[in-house]
Amino acid sequence: AINYFKIPCFRLRFTVVKKAFAPIVNQHSRILILGTMPGEKSLELQQYYGHRGNHFWPIMFSLFNRPFTTDYAARINLLLENNIALWDVLSHCERQGSADSNIQNEVVNNFKAFYHKHPGIQAVYWDSLTAEKLYRKHVGLTPTLRYFQLPSPSGAYASMNLATKTERWSIILNELK
């Protein structure tokens, strides 16, 4: 007789700790645009919204009637020249891949210190429902700030085209007047 031993198979799920970038901000910043956590391509390139399929940078250049460029320094300058700060809700988290739905064990950035250091911030714009949800959960709303939800600039958010996203994002221009 042959004895068969069942050997259990384990499917190991490895998650990797992802660390966000420092904020892009200066003393003139009035608007804070918040994402959740940079995706894989952004982390690889060490650039906010680094995936070429993401619509964030085309939206920004369109809003300010500037020719689009892939030069990251020029992209950062565009934001700072227009009093826009950029950051993520999370400082770090565990996540497999780029999807916000895979985020686990999240740690929020220190917004109390950020707002103290940058008192000119008047409005917060979340670039995804997850960013808003995590901010509300971990930070809470401050009565001295105004909050707005924007459609995700992610290319994966295909139910809205670039032109419609740009139109919806144009509300930030009202804040800058």
CSV table of N, CA and C in Angstrom, one decimal:
chain,number,residue,atom,x,y,z
A,1,ALA,N,0.8,-1.2,0.0
A,1,ALA,CA,0.0,0.0,0.0
A,1,ALA,C,0.9,1.2,0.0
A,2,ILE,N,0.4,2.2,-0.7
A,2,ILE,CA,1.2,3.5,-0.7
A,2,ILE,C,0.5,4.5,0.2
A,3,ASN,N,1.3,5.1,1.0
A,3,ASN,CA,0.8,6.1,1.9
A,3,ASN,C,1.1,7.5,1.3
A,4,TYR,N,0.0,8.2,1.2
A,4,TYR,CA,0.1,9.6,0.7
A,4,TYR,C,0.0,10.6,1.9
A,5,PHE,N,0.9,11.4,1.9
A,5,PHE,CA,0.8,12.5,3.0
A,5,PHE,C,0.4,13.8,2.3
A,6,LYS,N,-0.6,14.3,2.9
A,6,LYS,CA,-1.0,15.6,2.4
A,6,LYS,C,-0.1,16.7,3.0
A,7,ILE,N,0.5,17.4,2.1
A,7,ILE,CA,1.3,18.5,2.5
A,7,ILE,C,0.5,19.8,2.3
A,8,PRO,N,0.3,20.5,3.4
A,8,PRO,CA,-0.5,21.7,3.3
A,8,PRO,C,0.2,22.8,2.4
A,9,CYS,N,-0.5,23.4,1.6
A,9,CYS,CA,0.1,24.5,0.8
A,9,CYS,C,-0.3,25.8,1.5
A,10,PHE,N,0.6,26.7,1.5
A,10,PHE,CA,0.4,28.0,2.1
A,10,PHE,C,0.6,29.1,1.1
A,11,ARG,N,-0.3,29.9,1.0
A,11,ARG,CA,-0.1,31.1,0.1
A,11,ARG,C,0.2,32.2,1.0
A,12,LEU,N,1.5,32.6,0.9
A,12,LEU,CA,1.9,33.7,1.7
A,12,LEU,C,1.7,35.0,1.0
A,13,ARG,N,1.2,35.9,1.7
A,13,ARG,CA,0.9,37.3,1.2
A,13,ARG,C,1.9,38.2,1.8
A,14,PHE,N,2.8,38.7,1.0
A,14,PHE,CA,3.8,39.6,1.6
A,14,PHE,C,3.3,41.0,1.3
A,15,THR,N,3.3,41.8,2.3
A,15,THR,CA,3.1,43.2,2.1
A,15,THR,C,4.3,44.0,2.4
A,16,VAL,N,4.5,45.1,1.8
A,16,VAL,CA,5.7,45.9,1.9
A,16,VAL,C,5.3,47.2,2.5
A,17,VAL,N,6.1,47.7,3.4
A,17,VAL,CA,5.9,49.0,4.0
A,17,VAL,C,6.3,50.1,3.0
A,18,LYS,N,5.3,50.9,2.7
A,18,LYS,CA,5.6,52.0,1.8
A,18,LYS,C,5.7,53.3,2.6
A,19,LYS,N,6.6,54.2,2.2
A,19,LYS,CA,6.8,55.4,2.9
A,19,LYS,C,6.6,56.6,2.0
A,20,ALA,N,5.7,57.5,2.4
A,20,ALA,CA,5.4,58.7,1.5
A,20,ALA,C,6.5,59.7,1.5
A,21,PHE,N,6.3,60.7,0.6
A,21,PHE,CA,7.3,61.7,0.4
A,21,PHE,C,7.0,62.9,1.4
A,22,ALA,N,8.0,63.7,1.5
A,22,ALA,CA,7.9,65.0,2.2
A,22,ALA,C,6.9,65.9,1.5
A,23,PRO,N,6.3,66.8,2.1
A,23,PRO,CA,5.3,67.7,1.4
A,23,PRO,C,6.1,68.7,0.5
A,24,ILE,N,5.4,69.0,-0.5
A,24,ILE,CA,5.8,70.1,-1.4
A,24,ILE,C,5.0,71.3,-0.9
A,25,VAL,N,5.7,72.3,-0.3
A,25,VAL,CA,5.0,73.4,0.3
A,25,VAL,C,6.0,74.6,0.5
A,26,ASN,N,5.5,75.8,0.5
A,26,ASN,CA,6.3,76.9,0.9
A,26,ASN,C,5.5,77.9,1.7
A,27,GLN,N,6.1,79.0,2.1
A,27,GLN,CA,5.4,79.9,3.0
A,27,GLN,C,4.2,80.6,2.4
A,28,HIS,N,4.0,80.5,1.0
A,28,HIS,CA,2.9,81.2,0.3
A,28,HIS,C,1.8,80.2,0.1
A,29,SER,N,1.9,78.9,0.4
A,29,SER,CA,0.9,77.9,0.0
A,29,SER,C,-0.4,78.2,0.7
A,30,ARG,N,-1.5,78.2,0.0
A,30,ARG,CA,-2.8,78.5,0.5
A,30,ARG,C,-3.7,77.3,0.3
A,31,ILE,N,-3.4,76.4,-0.6
A,31,ILE,CA,-4.2,75.2,-0.9
A,31,ILE,C,-3.3,74.0,-0.6
A,32,LEU,N,-3.9,73.0,0.0
A,32,LEU,CA,-3.2,71.7,0.2
A,32,LEU,C,-4.0,70.6,-0.5
A,33,ILE,N,-3.3,70.0,-1.5
A,33,ILE,CA,-3.9,68.9,-2.2
A,33,ILE,C,-3.4,67.6,-1.6
A,34,LEU,N,-4.3,66.7,-1.2
A,34,LEU,CA,-3.9,65.5,-0.5
A,34,LEU,C,-4.2,64.2,-1.2
A,35,GLY,N,-3.2,63.4,-1.5
A,35,GLY,CA,-3.5,62.1,-2.0
A,35,GLY,C,-3.5,61.1,-0.8
A,36,THR,N,-3.4,59.9,-1.1
A,36,THR,CA,-3.4,58.8,0.0
A,36,THR,C,-2.0,58.4,0.3
A,37,MET,N,-1.4,57.8,-0.7
A,37,MET,CA,0.0,57.2,-0.6
A,37,MET,C,0.5,57.1,-2.1
A,38,PRO,N,1.7,57.4,-2.4
A,38,PRO,CA,2.2,57.3,-3.7
A,38,PRO,C,2.1,55.8,-4.2
A,39,GLY,N,1.8,55.6,-5.5
A,39,GLY,CA,1.8,54.3,-6.1
A,39,GLY,C,3.2,53.8,-6.4
A,40,GLU,N,3.3,52.6,-6.9
A,40,GLU,CA,4.5,51.9,-7.1
A,40,GLU,C,5.4,52.7,-8.0
A,41,LYS,N,4.9,53.2,-9.2
A,41,LYS,CA,5.7,54.0,-10.1
A,41,LYS,C,6.2,55.3,-9.5
A,42,SER,N,5.4,56.0,-8.8
A,42,SER,CA,5.8,57.2,-8.1
A,42,SER,C,6.9,56.9,-7.1
A,43,LEU,N,6.8,55.9,-6.3
A,43,LEU,CA,7.8,55.5,-5.4
A,43,LEU,C,9.1,55.2,-6.1
A,44,GLU,N,9.0,54.5,-7.2
A,44,GLU,CA,10.2,54.1,-7.9
A,44,GLU,C,10.9,55.3,-8.5
A,45,LEU,N,10.1,56.3,-9.0
A,45,LEU,CA,10.7,57.5,-9.6
A,45,LEU,C,11.0,58.6,-8.5
A,46,GLN,N,10.4,58.4,-7.3
A,46,GLN,CA,10.5,59.4,-6.2
A,46,GLN,C,9.9,60.7,-6.7
A,47,GLN,N,8.7,60.6,-7.3
A,47,GLN,CA,8.0,61.8,-7.8
A,47,GLN,C,6.5,61.6,-7.5
A,48,TYR,N,5.9,62.7,-7.0
A,48,TYR,CA,4.5,62.7,-6.8
A,48,TYR,C,3.8,62.5,-8.2
A,49,TYR,N,2.8,61.6,-8.3
A,49,TYR,CA,2.1,61.3,-9.5
A,49,TYR,C,3.0,61.0,-10.6
A,50,GLY,N,3.9,60.1,-10.4
A,50,GLY,CA,4.9,59.7,-11.4
A,50,GLY,C,4.5,58.8,-12.5
A,51,HIS,N,3.4,58.1,-12.3
A,51,HIS,CA,2.9,57.2,-13.4
A,51,HIS,C,2.4,58.1,-14.5
A,52,ARG,N,2.9,57.8,-15.7
A,52,ARG,CA,2.5,58.6,-16.9
A,52,ARG,C,1.1,58.6,-17.2
A,53,GLY,N,0.4,57.6,-16.8
A,53,GLY,CA,-1.1,57.5,-17.0
A,53,GLY,C,-1.9,58.3,-16.0
A,54,ASN,N,-1.3,58.8,-15.0
A,54,ASN,CA,-2.0,59.6,-14.0
A,54,ASN,C,-2.3,61.0,-14.6
A,55,HIS,N,-3.4,61.6,-14.4
A,55,HIS,CA,-3.8,62.8,-15.0
A,55,HIS,C,-3.5,64.1,-14.1
A,56,PHE,N,-2.9,63.9,-13.0
A,56,PHE,CA,-2.7,65.0,-12.1
A,56,PHE,C,-1.9,66.1,-12.8
A,57,TRP,N,-0.7,65.8,-13.4
A,57,TRP,CA,0.1,66.9,-13.9
A,57,TRP,C,-0.5,67.5,-15.2
A,58,PRO,N,-1.1,66.7,-16.1
A,58,PRO,CA,-1.8,67.4,-17.2
A,58,PRO,C,-3.0,68.3,-16.7
A,59,ILE,N,-3.7,67.9,-15.7
A,59,ILE,CA,-4.7,68.8,-15.1
A,59,ILE,C,-4.1,70.1,-14.6
A,60,MET,N,-3.1,70.0,-13.8
A,60,MET,CA,-2.4,71.2,-13.3
A,60,MET,C,-2.0,72.1,-14.4
A,61,PHE,N,-1.3,71.6,-15.4
A,61,PHE,CA,-0.8,72.5,-16.4
A,61,PHE,C,-1.9,73.1,-17.3
A,62,SER,N,-2.9,72.3,-17.4
A,62,SER,CA,-4.1,72.9,-18.2
A,62,SER,C,-4.8,74.0,-17.4
A,63,LEU,N,-4.9,73.8,-16.1
A,63,LEU,CA,-5.6,74.8,-15.2
A,63,LEU,C,-4.9,76.1,-15.3
A,64,PHE,N,-3.6,76.1,-15.3
A,64,PHE,CA,-2.8,77.3,-15.3
A,64,PHE,C,-2.3,77.7,-16.7
A,65,ASN,N,-2.9,77.1,-17.7
A,65,ASN,CA,-2.6,77.5,-19.1
A,65,ASN,C,-1.1,77.5,-19.4
A,66,ARG,N,-0.4,76.5,-19.0
A,66,ARG,CA,1.0,76.3,-19.2
A,66,ARG,C,1.3,75.1,-20.1
A,67,PRO,N,2.3,75.1,-20.9
A,67,PRO,CA,2.6,73.9,-21.7
A,67,PRO,C,3.1,72.8,-20.8
A,68,PHE,N,2.6,71.6,-21.1
A,68,PHE,CA,2.9,70.5,-20.3
A,68,PHE,C,4.3,70.1,-20.4
A,69,THR,N,4.9,69.6,-19.3
A,69,THR,CA,6.3,69.1,-19.3
A,69,THR,C,6.4,67.9,-18.4
A,70,THR,N,7.4,67.1,-18.7
A,70,THR,CA,7.7,66.0,-17.8
A,70,THR,C,8.8,66.3,-16.9
A,71,ASP,N,9.4,67.5,-17.0
A,71,ASP,CA,10.4,67.9,-16.1
A,71,ASP,C,9.9,68.1,-14.7
A,72,TYR,N,10.3,67.3,-13.7
A,72,TYR,CA,9.7,67.3,-12.4
A,72,TYR,C,10.0,68.6,-11.6
A,73,ALA,N,11.1,69.2,-11.8
A,73,ALA,CA,11.4,70.5,-11.1
A,73,ALA,C,10.4,71.6,-11.6
A,74,ALA,N,10.1,71.6,-12.9
A,74,ALA,CA,9.2,72.5,-13.5
A,74,ALA,C,7.8,72.2,-13.0
A,75,ARG,N,7.4,71.0,-12.7
A,75,ARG,CA,6.1,70.6,-12.2
A,75,ARG,C,6.0,71.1,-10.8
A,76,ILE,N,7.0,70.9,-10.0
A,76,ILE,CA,7.0,71.4,-8.6
A,76,ILE,C,6.9,73.0,-8.6
A,77,ASN,N,7.6,73.6,-9.4
A,77,ASN,CA,7.6,75.1,-9.5
A,77,ASN,C,6.2,75.6,-9.9
A,78,LEU,N,5.5,74.9,-10.8
A,78,LEU,CA,4.2,75.3,-11.1
A,78,LEU,C,3.3,75.3,-9.9
A,79,LEU,N,3.4,74.3,-9.1
A,79,LEU,CA,2.5,74.3,-7.9
A,79,LEU,C,2.9,75.4,-6.9
A,80,LEU,N,4.2,75.5,-6.6
A,80,LEU,CA,4.6,76.5,-5.7
A,80,LEU,C,4.3,77.9,-6.1
A,81,GLU,N,4.5,78.2,-7.4
A,81,GLU,CA,4.2,79.5,-8.0
A,81,GLU,C,2.8,79.9,-7.9
A,82,ASN,N,1.9,78.9,-7.8
A,82,ASN,CA,0.5,79.1,-7.7
A,82,ASN,C,-0.1,78.8,-6.3
A,83,ASN,N,0.8,78.8,-5.3
A,83,ASN,CA,0.4,78.7,-3.9
A,83,ASN,C,-0.2,77.4,-3.5
A,84,ILE,N,0.2,76.3,-4.2
A,84,ILE,CA,-0.4,75.0,-3.9
A,84,ILE,C,0.6,74.1,-3.3
A,85,ALA,N,0.2,73.5,-2.2
A,85,ALA,CA,1.0,72.5,-1.5
A,85,ALA,C,0.5,71.1,-1.8
A,86,LEU,N,1.4,70.1,-1.8
A,86,LEU,CA,1.0,68.8,-2.2
A,86,LEU,C,1.6,67.8,-1.1
A,87,TRP,N,0.7,66.9,-0.7
A,87,TRP,CA,1.2,65.9,0.3
A,87,TRP,C,0.3,64.7,0.3
A,88,ASP,N,0.5,63.7,1.1
A,88,ASP,CA,-0.3,62.6,1.3
A,88,ASP,C,-0.9,62.5,2.7
A,89,VAL,N,-2.0,61.9,2.8
A,89,VAL,CA,-2.6,61.7,4.2
A,89,VAL,C,-1.7,60.8,5.0
A,90,LEU,N,-1.2,59.7,4.4
A,90,LEU,CA,-0.4,58.8,5.1
A,90,LEU,C,1.1,59.0,5.1
A,91,SER,N,1.7,58.8,6.2
A,91,SER,CA,3.2,58.8,6.3
A,91,SER,C,3.7,57.5,5.8
A,92,HIS,N,3.1,56.4,6.2
A,92,HIS,CA,3.5,55.1,5.7
A,92,HIS,C,2.4,54.1,6.0
A,93,CYS,N,2.5,53.0,5.3
A,93,CYS,CA,1.5,52.0,5.4
A,93,CYS,C,2.1,50.7,4.9
A,94,GLU,N,1.3,49.6,5.1
A,94,GLU,CA,1.7,48.4,4.4
A,94,GLU,C,0.7,48.3,3.2
A,95,ARG,N,1.3,47.9,2.0
A,95,ARG,CA,0.4,47.8,0.9
A,95,ARG,C,1.1,47.0,-0.2
A,96,GLN,N,0.3,46.1,-0.8
A,96,GLN,CA,0.8,45.3,-1.9
A,96,GLN,C,0.3,46.0,-3.1
A,97,GLY,N,1.2,46.4,-4.0
A,97,GLY,CA,0.8,47.1,-5.2
A,97,GLY,C,0.5,48.5,-5.0
A,98,SER,N,-0.3,49.1,-5.9
A,98,SER,CA,-0.6,50.6,-5.8
A,98,SER,C,-2.0,50.9,-5.3
A,99,ALA,N,-2.9,49.9,-5.3
A,99,ALA,CA,-4.3,50.2,-5.0
A,99,ALA,C,-4.5,50.6,-3.6
A,100,ASP,N,-5.3,51.7,-3.4
A,100,ASP,CA,-5.6,52.2,-2.0
A,100,ASP,C,-6.4,51.1,-1.3
A,101,SER,N,-7.1,50.3,-2.0
A,101,SER,CA,-7.9,49.2,-1.3
A,101,SER,C,-7.0,48.2,-0.6
A,102,ASN,N,-5.7,48.2,-0.9
A,102,ASN,CA,-4.8,47.2,-0.3
A,102,ASN,C,-4.1,47.8,0.9
A,103,ILE,N,-4.4,49.0,1.3
A,103,ILE,CA,-3.7,49.7,2.4
A,103,ILE,C,-4.0,49.0,3.7
A,104,GLN,N,-3.0,48.7,4.5
A,104,GLN,CA,-3.2,48.2,5.8
A,104,GLN,C,-2.2,48.9,6.8
A,105,ASN,N,-2.6,48.8,8.1
A,105,ASN,CA,-1.7,49.4,9.1
A,105,ASN,C,-1.2,50.8,8.8
A,106,GLU,N,-2.1,51.6,8.4
A,106,GLU,CA,-1.7,53.0,8.0
A,106,GLU,C,-1.3,53.8,9.2
A,107,VAL,N,-0.4,54.7,8.9
A,107,VAL,CA,0.1,55.7,9.9
A,107,VAL,C,0.0,57.1,9.2
A,108,VAL,N,-0.8,58.0,9.9
A,108,VAL,CA,-1.1,59.3,9.3
A,108,VAL,C,0.1,60.3,9.5
A,109,ASN,N,0.2,61.2,8.5
A,109,ASN,CA,1.2,62.3,8.7
A,109,ASN,C,0.8,63.2,9.8
A,110,ASN,N,1.7,64.0,10.3
A,110,ASN,CA,1.5,64.9,11.4
A,110,ASN,C,0.9,66.2,10.9
A,111,PHE,N,-0.4,66.3,10.8
A,111,PHE,CA,-1.0,67.5,10.3
A,111,PHE,C,-1.0,68.6,11.3
A,112,LYS,N,-1.1,68.3,12.5
A,112,LYS,CA,-1.1,69.4,13.5
A,112,LYS,C,0.2,70.2,13.4
A,113,ALA,N,1.4,69.5,13.3
A,113,ALA,CA,2.6,70.2,13.1
A,113,ALA,C,2.7,70.9,11.7
A,114,PHE,N,2.1,70.3,10.7
A,114,PHE,CA,2.1,70.9,9.3
A,114,PHE,C,1.4,72.2,9.3
A,115,TYR,N,0.1,72.1,9.8
A,115,TYR,CA,-0.7,73.4,9.8
A,115,TYR,C,-0.1,74.5,10.7
A,116,HIS,N,0.5,74.1,11.8
A,116,HIS,CA,1.2,75.1,12.6
A,116,HIS,C,2.3,75.8,11.9
A,117,LYS,N,3.1,75.0,11.1
A,117,LYS,CA,4.2,75.5,10.4
A,117,LYS,C,3.8,76.3,9.1
A,118,HIS,N,2.6,75.9,8.6
A,118,HIS,CA,2.1,76.5,7.4
A,118,HIS,C,0.7,77.1,7.6
A,119,PRO,N,0.6,78.2,8.3
A,119,PRO,CA,-0.7,78.8,8.7
A,119,PRO,C,-1.4,79.4,7.5
A,120,GLY,N,-0.8,79.6,6.4
A,120,GLY,CA,-1.5,80.2,5.2
A,120,GLY,C,-2.4,79.2,4.5
A,121,ILE,N,-2.3,77.9,4.9
A,121,ILE,CA,-3.2,76.9,4.3
A,121,ILE,C,-4.7,77.2,4.7
A,122,GLN,N,-5.5,77.4,3.6
A,122,GLN,CA,-6.9,77.8,3.9
A,122,GLN,C,-7.9,76.7,3.5
A,123,ALA,N,-7.5,75.8,2.6
A,123,ALA,CA,-8.4,74.8,2.0
A,123,ALA,C,-7.6,73.5,1.8
A,124,VAL,N,-8.3,72.4,2.0
A,124,VAL,CA,-7.8,71.1,1.7
A,124,VAL,C,-8.6,70.4,0.6
A,125,TYR,N,-8.0,69.9,-0.4
A,125,TYR,CA,-8.6,69.2,-1.5
A,125,TYR,C,-8.1,67.8,-1.5
A,126,TRP,N,-9.0,66.8,-1.3
A,126,TRP,CA,-8.7,65.4,-1.3
A,126,TRP,C,-8.8,64.9,-2.8
A,127,ASP,N,-7.8,64.1,-3.2
A,127,ASP,CA,-7.9,63.7,-4.6
A,127,ASP,C,-8.4,62.3,-4.8
A,128,SER,N,-9.0,61.7,-3.7
A,128,SER,CA,-9.7,60.4,-3.8
A,128,SER,C,-10.6,60.3,-2.6
A,129,LEU,N,-11.5,59.4,-2.7
A,129,LEU,CA,-12.4,59.1,-1.6
A,129,LEU,C,-11.7,58.5,-0.4
A,130,THR,N,-10.7,57.7,-0.7
A,130,THR,CA,-9.9,57.0,0.3
A,130,THR,C,-9.1,58.1,1.1
A,131,ALA,N,-8.5,59.1,0.4
A,131,ALA,CA,-7.8,60.1,1.1
A,131,ALA,C,-8.7,60.8,2.1
A,132,GLU,N,-9.9,61.2,1.6
A,132,GLU,CA,-10.9,61.8,2.5
A,132,GLU,C,-11.2,61.0,3.7
A,133,LYS,N,-11.5,59.7,3.4
A,133,LYS,CA,-11.9,58.8,4.5
A,133,LYS,C,-10.8,58.6,5.5
A,134,LEU,N,-9.6,58.5,5.1
A,134,LEU,CA,-8.5,58.3,6.1
A,134,LEU,C,-8.2,59.6,6.8
A,135,TYR,N,-8.3,60.7,6.1
A,135,TYR,CA,-8.1,62.0,6.8
A,135,TYR,C,-9.2,62.2,7.9
A,136,ARG,N,-10.4,62.0,7.5
A,136,ARG,CA,-11.5,62.2,8.5
A,136,ARG,C,-11.3,61.2,9.7
A,137,LYS,N,-10.9,60.0,9.4
A,137,LYS,CA,-10.8,59.0,10.5
A,137,LYS,C,-9.6,59.3,11.4
A,138,HIS,N,-8.5,59.7,10.9
A,138,HIS,CA,-7.3,59.9,11.7
A,138,HIS,C,-7.0,61.4,12.1
A,139,VAL,N,-7.4,62.3,11.3
A,139,VAL,CA,-7.1,63.7,11.6
A,139,VAL,C,-8.3,64.5,12.1
A,140,GLY,N,-9.4,64.3,11.4
A,140,GLY,CA,-10.6,65.1,11.7
A,140,GLY,C,-10.6,66.4,11.0
A,141,LEU,N,-11.8,67.1,11.0
A,141,LEU,CA,-11.9,68.3,10.3
A,141,LEU,C,-11.6,69.5,11.3
A,142,THR,N,-11.0,70.5,10.7
A,142,THR,CA,-10.7,71.7,11.5
A,142,THR,C,-11.6,72.8,11.0
A,143,PRO,N,-12.3,73.5,12.0
A,143,PRO,CA,-13.3,74.5,11.5
A,143,PRO,C,-12.7,75.7,10.8
A,144,THR,N,-11.4,75.9,10.9
A,144,THR,CA,-10.7,77.1,10.2
A,144,THR,C,-10.4,76.7,8.8
A,145,LEU,N,-10.5,75.5,8.3
A,145,LEU,CA,-10.2,75.1,7.0
A,145,LEU,C,-11.5,74.7,6.2
A,146,ARG,N,-11.4,74.9,4.9
A,146,ARG,CA,-12.5,74.4,4.0
A,146,ARG,C,-12.0,73.2,3.3
A,147,TYR,N,-12.9,72.2,3.1
A,147,TYR,CA,-12.6,70.9,2.5
A,147,TYR,C,-13.4,70.6,1.3
A,148,PHE,N,-12.7,70.0,0.3
A,148,PHE,CA,-13.4,69.7,-0.9
A,148,PHE,C,-12.9,68.3,-1.4
A,149,GLN,N,-13.8,67.6,-2.1
A,149,GLN,CA,-13.5,66.3,-2.7
A,149,GLN,C,-13.4,66.5,-4.2
A,150,LEU,N,-12.3,66.1,-4.8
A,150,LEU,CA,-12.0,66.1,-6.2
A,150,LEU,C,-12.1,64.7,-6.8
A,151,PRO,N,-12.4,64.6,-8.1
A,151,PRO,CA,-12.3,63.2,-8.7
A,151,PRO,C,-10.8,62.8,-8.8
A,152,SER,N,-10.6,61.5,-8.6
A,152,SER,CA,-9.3,61.0,-8.6
A,152,SER,C,-8.6,61.2,-10.0
A,153,PRO,N,-7.4,61.7,-9.9
A,153,PRO,CA,-6.6,61.9,-11.2
A,153,PRO,C,-6.1,60.6,-11.8
A,154,SER,N,-6.2,59.5,-11.1
A,154,SER,CA,-5.7,58.3,-11.5
A,154,SER,C,-6.2,57.9,-12.9
A,155,GLY,N,-5.4,57.4,-13.7
A,155,GLY,CA,-5.8,56.8,-15.0
A,155,GLY,C,-6.7,55.6,-14.8
A,156,ALA,N,-6.6,55.0,-13.7
A,156,ALA,CA,-7.4,53.8,-13.4
A,156,ALA,C,-8.9,54.2,-13.2
A,157,TYR,N,-9.1,55.5,-12.8
A,157,TYR,CA,-10.4,56.0,-12.6
A,157,TYR,C,-10.9,56.5,-14.0
A,158,ALA,N,-11.4,55.5,-14.8
A,158,ALA,CA,-11.7,55.7,-16.2
A,158,ALA,C,-13.2,56.1,-16.4
A,159,SER,N,-14.0,56.2,-15.4
A,159,SER,CA,-15.4,56.6,-15.6
A,159,SER,C,-15.5,58.1,-15.9
A,160,MET,N,-14.4,58.8,-15.8
A,160,MET,CA,-14.4,60.3,-16.0
A,160,MET,C,-13.2,60.6,-16.9
A,161,ASN,N,-13.4,61.2,-18.0
A,161,ASN,CA,-12.3,61.5,-18.9
A,161,ASN,C,-11.5,62.7,-18.4
A,162,LEU,N,-10.3,63.0,-19.0
A,162,LEU,CA,-9.4,64.0,-18.6
A,162,LEU,C,-10.1,65.4,-18.6
A,163,ALA,N,-10.8,65.7,-19.7
A,163,ALA,CA,-11.5,67.0,-19.8
A,163,ALA,C,-12.5,67.2,-18.7
A,164,THR,N,-13.2,66.2,-18.3
A,164,THR,CA,-14.2,66.4,-17.2
A,164,THR,C,-13.5,66.5,-15.9
A,165,LYS,N,-12.4,65.7,-15.7
A,165,LYS,CA,-11.6,65.8,-14.5
A,165,LYS,C,-11.1,67.2,-14.3
A,166,THR,N,-10.5,67.8,-15.4
A,166,THR,CA,-9.9,69.1,-15.4
A,166,THR,C,-11.0,70.1,-15.1
A,167,GLU,N,-12.2,70.0,-15.6
A,167,GLU,CA,-13.3,70.9,-15.3
A,167,GLU,C,-13.6,70.9,-13.8
A,168,ARG,N,-13.7,69.7,-13.3
A,168,ARG,CA,-14.0,69.5,-11.9
A,168,ARG,C,-12.9,70.0,-11.0
A,169,TRP,N,-11.7,69.9,-11.4
A,169,TRP,CA,-10.5,70.4,-10.6
A,169,TRP,C,-10.4,71.9,-10.7
A,170,SER,N,-11.1,72.5,-11.6
A,170,SER,CA,-10.9,74.0,-11.7
A,170,SER,C,-11.5,74.7,-10.5
A,171,ILE,N,-12.2,74.1,-9.6
A,171,ILE,CA,-12.7,74.7,-8.4
A,171,ILE,C,-11.5,75.3,-7.6
A,172,ILE,N,-10.3,74.7,-7.7
A,172,ILE,CA,-9.2,75.2,-6.9
A,172,ILE,C,-8.8,76.6,-7.4
A,173,LEU,N,-9.1,77.0,-8.6
A,173,LEU,CA,-8.8,78.3,-9.1
A,173,LEU,C,-9.6,79.4,-8.3
A,174,ASN,N,-10.8,79.0,-7.9
A,174,ASN,CA,-11.6,80.0,-7.1
A,174,ASN,C,-10.9,80.3,-5.8
A,175,GLU,N,-10.3,79.3,-5.2
A,175,GLU,CA,-9.6,79.5,-3.9
A,175,GLU,C,-8.4,80.4,-4.1
A,176,LEU,N,-7.8,80.4,-5.2
A,176,LEU,CA,-6.6,81.2,-5.5
A,176,LEU,C,-6.8,82.6,-5.9
A,177,LYS,N,-8.0,83.0,-6.1
A,177,LYS,CA,-8.3,84.4,-6.5
A,177,LYS,C,-8.2,85.4,-5.4
